[in-house]
């Protein structure tokens, strides 16, 4: 929860700096807020244990991806769903697919063409453990 509060504070700082024209400081202190300027950087959308539901923080990140894709209309992304190694491998494969589709559906629902979004999922095949970092969808820009 502290991490989420910290990110909200960072976003508030970002808004204040934009009002004052602090573009360089904005990108240095909150790289997510400057993602549109960083098109081409790969990133991850994280999920809670056993879930494929996007949280508010993840939606904010995807909104920046949508802005970046609007600025680069020929750009495409590869979404790869992952799961941690806890639980049944078949369930993890299905969960990683649901996570990837959740991100894809968010992008499609905000006007991104399906032709620009490629989907992949691996279950827990490449998992290094049961940590939160494993429960994600990686977003890779394709040129």
C-alpha positions as protocol buffer text, in pm:
chain_id: "A"
residue {
  index: 1
  type: UNK
  ca { x: 0 y: 0 z: 0 }
}
residue {
  index: 2
  type: UNK
  ca { x: 290 y: 234 z: 75 }
}
residue {
  index: 3
  type: UNK
  ca { x: 422 y: 177 z: -278 }
}
residue {
  index: 4
  type: UNK
  ca { x: 85 y: 273 z: -425 }
}
residue {
  index: 5
  type: UNK
  ca { x: 69 y: 585 z: -208 }
}
residue {
  index: 6
  type: UNK
  ca { x: 421 y: 673 z: -321 }
}
residue {
  index: 7
  type: UNK
  ca { x: 322 y: 642 z: -686 }
}
residue {
  index: 8
  type: UNK
  ca { x: 14 y: 857 z: -628 }
}
residue {
  index: 9
  type: UNK
  ca { x: 239 y: 1118 z: -468 }
}
residue {
  index: 10
  type: UNK
  ca { x: 470 y: 1093 z: -771 }
}
residue {
  index: 11
  type: UNK
  ca { x: 175 y: 1147 z: -1005 }
}
residue {
  index: 12
  type: UNK
  ca { x: 65 y: 1450 z: -802 }
}
residue {
  index: 13
  type: UNK
  ca { x: 417 y: 1586 z: -827 }
}
residue {
  index: 14
  type: UNK
  ca { x: 405 y: 1524 z: -1202 }
}
residue {
  index: 15
  type: UNK
  ca { x: 87 y: 1732 z: -1236 }
}
residue {
  index: 16
  type: UNK
  ca { x: 236 y: 2014 z: -1029 }
}
residue {
  index: 17
  type: UNK
  ca { x: 552 y: 2015 z: -1241 }
}
residue {
  index: 18
  type: UNK
  ca { x: 354 y: 2020 z: -1565 }
}
residue {
  index: 19
  type: UNK
  ca { x: 168 y: 2323 z: -1437 }
}
residue {
  index: 20
  type: UNK
  ca { x: 507 y: 2487 z: -1381 }
}
residue {
  index: 21
  type: UNK
  ca { x: 669 y: 2348 z: -1698 }
}
residue {
  index: 22
  type: UNK
  ca { x: 905 y: 2104 z: -1521 }
}
residue {
  index: 23
  type: UNK
  ca { x: 927 y: 1848 z: -1802 }
}
residue {
  index: 24
  type: UNK
  ca { x: 1285 y: 1732 z: -1733 }
}
residue {
  index: 25
  type: UNK
  ca { x: 1222 y: 1678 z: -1363 }
}
residue {
  index: 26
  type: UNK
  ca { x: 897 y: 1499 z: -1446 }
}
residue {
  index: 27
  type: UNK
  ca { x: 1073 y: 1235 z: -1654 }
}
residue {
  index: 28
  type: UNK
  ca { x: 1358 y: 1192 z: -1408 }
}
residue {
  index: 29
  type: UNK
  ca { x: 1132 y: 1145 z: -1104 }
}
residue {
  index: 30
  type: UNK
  ca { x: 844 y: 954 z: -1261 }
}
residue {
  index: 31
  type: UNK
  ca { x: 938 y: 760 z: -1574 }
}
residue {
  index: 32
  type: UNK
  ca { x: 587 y: 614 z: -1604 }
}
residue {
  index: 33
  type: UNK
  ca { x: 444 y: 963 z: -1646 }
}
residue {
  index: 34
  type: UNK
  ca { x: 689 y: 1023 z: -1931 }
}
residue {
  index: 35
  type: UNK
  ca { x: 627 y: 691 z: -2105 }
}
residue {
  index: 36
  type: UNK
  ca { x: 487 y: 857 z: -2415 }
}
residue {
  index: 37
  type: UNK
  ca { x: 832 y: 1007 z: -2466 }
}
residue {
  index: 38
  type: UNK
  ca { x: 984 y: 663 z: -2405 }
}
residue {
  index: 39
  type: UNK
  ca { x: 800 y: 468 z: -2674 }
}
residue {
  index: 40
  type: UNK
  ca { x: 997 y: 153 z: -2737 }
}
residue {
  index: 41
  type: UNK
  ca { x: 1078 y: 77 z: -2374 }
}
residue {
  index: 42
  type: UNK
  ca { x: 953 y: -263 z: -2264 }
}
residue {
  index: 43
  type: UNK
  ca { x: 757 y: -282 z: -1940 }
}
residue {
  index: 44
  type: UNK
  ca { x: 549 y: -510 z: -1721 }
}
residue {
  index: 45
  type: UNK
  ca { x: 194 y: -496 z: -1589 }
}
residue {
  index: 46
  type: UNK
  ca { x: 167 y: -677 z: -1255 }
}
residue {
  index: 47
  type: UNK
  ca { x: -121 y: -876 z: -1104 }
}
residue {
  index: 48
  type: UNK
  ca { x: -213 y: -1009 z: -763 }
}
residue {
  index: 49
  type: UNK
  ca { x: -199 y: -1380 z: -682 }
}
residue {
  index: 50
  type: UNK
  ca { x: -451 y: -1582 z: -883 }
}
residue {
  index: 51
  type: UNK
  ca { x: -595 y: -1274 z: -1055 }
}
residue {
  index: 52
  type: UNK
  ca { x: -620 y: -1137 z: -1407 }
}
residue {
  index: 53
  type: UNK
  ca { x: -791 y: -814 z: -1297 }
}
residue {
  index: 54
  type: UNK
  ca { x: -619 y: -484 z: -1370 }
}
residue {
  index: 55
  type: UNK
  ca { x: -579 y: -247 z: -1077 }
}
residue {
  index: 56
  type: UNK
  ca { x: -583 y: 132 z: -1087 }
}
residue {
  index: 57
  type: UNK
  ca { x: -205 y: 158 z: -1107 }
}
residue {
  index: 58
  type: UNK
  ca { x: -191 y: -84 z: -1398 }
}
residue {
  index: 59
  type: UNK
  ca { x: -471 y: 103 z: -1579 }
}
residue {
  index: 60
  type: UNK
  ca { x: -276 y: 428 z: -1538 }
}
residue {
  index: 61
  type: UNK
  ca { x: 32 y: 262 z: -1690 }
}
residue {
  index: 62
  type: UNK
  ca { x: -174 y: 126 z: -1980 }
}
residue {
  index: 63
  type: UNK
  ca { x: -323 y: 471 z: -2039 }
}
residue {
  index: 64
  type: UNK
  ca { x: 31 y: 593 z: -2102 }
}
residue {
  index: 65
  type: UNK
  ca { x: 87 y: 301 z: -2340 }
}
residue {
  index: 66
  type: UNK
  ca { x: -230 y: 404 z: -2526 }
}
residue {
  index: 67
  type: UNK
  ca { x: -100 y: 763 z: -2554 }
}
residue {
  index: 68
  type: UNK
  ca { x: 234 y: 635 z: -2683 }
}
residue {
  index: 69
  type: UNK
  ca { x: 62 y: 412 z: -2938 }
}
residue {
  index: 70
  type: UNK
  ca { x: -147 y: 706 z: -3055 }
}
residue {
  index: 71
  type: UNK
  ca { x: 176 y: 898 z: -3119 }
}
residue {
  index: 72
  type: UNK
  ca { x: 325 y: 603 z: -3309 }
}
residue {
  index: 73
  type: UNK
  ca { x: 33 y: 475 z: -3518 }
}
residue {
  index: 74
  type: UNK
  ca { x: 235 y: 200 z: -3686 }
}
residue {
  index: 75
  type: UNK
  ca { x: 380 y: 69 z: -3360 }
}
residue {
  index: 76
  type: UNK
  ca { x: 277 y: -273 z: -3234 }
}
residue {
  index: 77
  type: UNK
  ca { x: 314 y: -449 z: -2901 }
}
residue {
  index: 78
  type: UNK
  ca { x: 361 y: -810 z: -2799 }
}
residue {
  index: 79
  type: UNK
  ca { x: 185 y: -899 z: -2474 }
}
residue {
  index: 80
  type: UNK
  ca { x: 318 y: -1207 z: -2295 }
}
residue {
  index: 81
  type: UNK
  ca { x: 129 y: -1337 z: -1993 }
}
residue {
  index: 82
  type: UNK
  ca { x: 322 y: -1501 z: -1710 }
}
residue {
  index: 83
  type: UNK
  ca { x: 239 y: -1677 z: -1384 }
}
residue {
  index: 84
  type: UNK
  ca { x: 448 y: -1770 z: -1083 }
}
residue {
  index: 85
  type: UNK
  ca { x: 537 y: -2132 z: -1006 }
}
residue {
  index: 86
  type: UNK
  ca { x: 284 y: -2180 z: -727 }
}
residue {
  index: 87
  type: UNK
  ca { x: -15 y: -2396 z: -808 }
}
residue {
  index: 88
  type: UNK
  ca { x: -108 y: -2628 z: -1090 }
}
residue {
  index: 89
  type: UNK
  ca { x: 84 y: -2575 z: -1418 }
}
residue {
  index: 90
  type: UNK
  ca { x: -235 y: -2607 z: -1628 }
}
residue {
  index: 91
  type: UNK
  ca { x: -410 y: -2345 z: -1413 }
}
residue {
  index: 92
  type: UNK
  ca { x: -105 y: -2118 z: -1441 }
}
residue {
  index: 93
  type: UNK
  ca { x: -112 y: -2147 z: -1820 }
}
residue {
  index: 94
  type: UNK
  ca { x: -481 y: -2051 z: -1826 }
}
residue {
  index: 95
  type: UNK
  ca { x: -416 y: -1765 z: -1581 }
}
residue {
  index: 96
  type: UNK
  ca { x: -129 y: -1627 z: -1790 }
}
residue {
  index: 97
  type: UNK
  ca { x: -360 y: -1633 z: -2094 }
}
residue {
  index: 98
  type: UNK
  ca { x: -632 y: -1450 z: -1900 }
}
residue {
  index: 99
  type: UNK
  ca { x: -381 y: -1186 z: -1788 }
}
residue {
  index: 100
  type: UNK
  ca { x: -256 y: -1125 z: -2142 }
}
residue {
  index: 101
  type: UNK
  ca { x: -615 y: -1101 z: -2268 }
}
residue {
  index: 102
  type: UNK
  ca { x: -704 y: -861 z: -1987 }
}
residue {
  index: 103
  type: UNK
  ca { x: -431 y: -621 z: -2100 }
}
residue {
  index: 104
  type: UNK
  ca { x: -522 y: -671 z: -2467 }
}
residue {
  index: 105
  type: UNK
  ca { x: -890 y: -605 z: -2398 }
}
residue {
  index: 106
  type: UNK
  ca { x: -802 y: -286 z: -2211 }
}
residue {
  index: 107
  type: UNK
  ca { x: -602 y: -160 z: -2509 }
}
residue {
  index: 108
  type: UNK
  ca { x: -872 y: -260 z: -2758 }
}
residue {
  index: 109
  type: UNK
  ca { x: -1139 y: -99 z: -2542 }
}
residue {
  index: 110
  type: UNK
  ca { x: -949 y: 228 z: -2562 }
}
residue {
  index: 111
  type: UNK
  ca { x: -926 y: 238 z: -2940 }
}
residue {
  index: 112
  type: UNK
  ca { x: -610 y: 43 z: -3018 }
}
residue {
  index: 113
  type: UNK
  ca { x: -657 y: -179 z: -3324 }
}
residue {
  index: 114
  type: UNK
  ca { x: -635 y: -554 z: -3267 }
}
residue {
  index: 115
  type: UNK
  ca { x: -386 y: -575 z: -3554 }
}
residue {
  index: 116
  type: UNK
  ca { x: -139 y: -380 z: -3338 }
}
residue {
  index: 117
  type: UNK
  ca { x: -159 y: -611 z: -3036 }
}
residue {
  index: 118
  type: UNK
  ca { x: -1 y: -957 z: -3047 }
}
residue {
  index: 119
  type: UNK
  ca { x: -76 y: -1208 z: -2773 }
}
residue {
  index: 120
  type: UNK
  ca { x: 140 y: -1474 z: -2611 }
}
residue {
  index: 121
  type: UNK
  ca { x: 132 y: -1658 z: -2278 }
}
residue {
  index: 122
  type: UNK
  ca { x: 371 y: -1898 z: -2110 }
}
residue {
  index: 123
  type: UNK
  ca { x: 213 y: -2004 z: -1781 }
}
residue {
  index: 124
  type: UNK
  ca { x: 485 y: -2067 z: -1524 }
}
residue {
  index: 125
  type: UNK
  ca { x: 726 y: -2221 z: -1778 }
}
residue {
  index: 126
  type: UNK
  ca { x: 985 y: -1943 z: -1733 }
}
residue {
  index: 127
  type: UNK
  ca { x: 908 y: -1865 z: -1369 }
}
residue {
  index: 128
  type: UNK
  ca { x: 1198 y: -1835 z: -1129 }
}
residue {
  index: 129
  type: UNK
  ca { x: 981 y: -1867 z: -818 }
}
residue {
  index: 130
  type: UNK
  ca { x: 654 y: -1772 z: -651 }
}
residue {
  index: 131
  type: UNK
  ca { x: 716 y: -1400 z: -618 }
}
residue {
  index: 132
  type: UNK
  ca { x: 494 y: -1112 z: -719 }
}
residue {
  index: 133
  type: UNK
  ca { x: 736 y: -1016 z: -999 }
}
residue {
  index: 134
  type: UNK
  ca { x: 640 y: -1337 z: -1179 }
}
residue {
  index: 135
  type: UNK
  ca { x: 268 y: -1250 z: -1194 }
}
residue {
  index: 136
  type: UNK
  ca { x: 277 y: -1015 z: -1491 }
}
residue {
  index: 137
  type: UNK
  ca { x: 219 y: -937 z: -1853 }
}
residue {
  index: 138
  type: UNK
  ca { x: 530 y: -814 z: -2028 }
}
residue {
  index: 139
  type: UNK
  ca { x: 472 y: -556 z: -2299 }
}
residue {
  index: 140
  type: UNK
  ca { x: 737 y: -552 z: -2571 }
}
residue {
  index: 141
  type: UNK
  ca { x: 735 y: -291 z: -2847 }
}
residue {
  index: 142
  type: UNK
  ca { x: 772 y: -436 z: -3195 }
}
residue {
  index: 143
  type: UNK
  ca { x: 928 y: -226 z: -3465 }
}
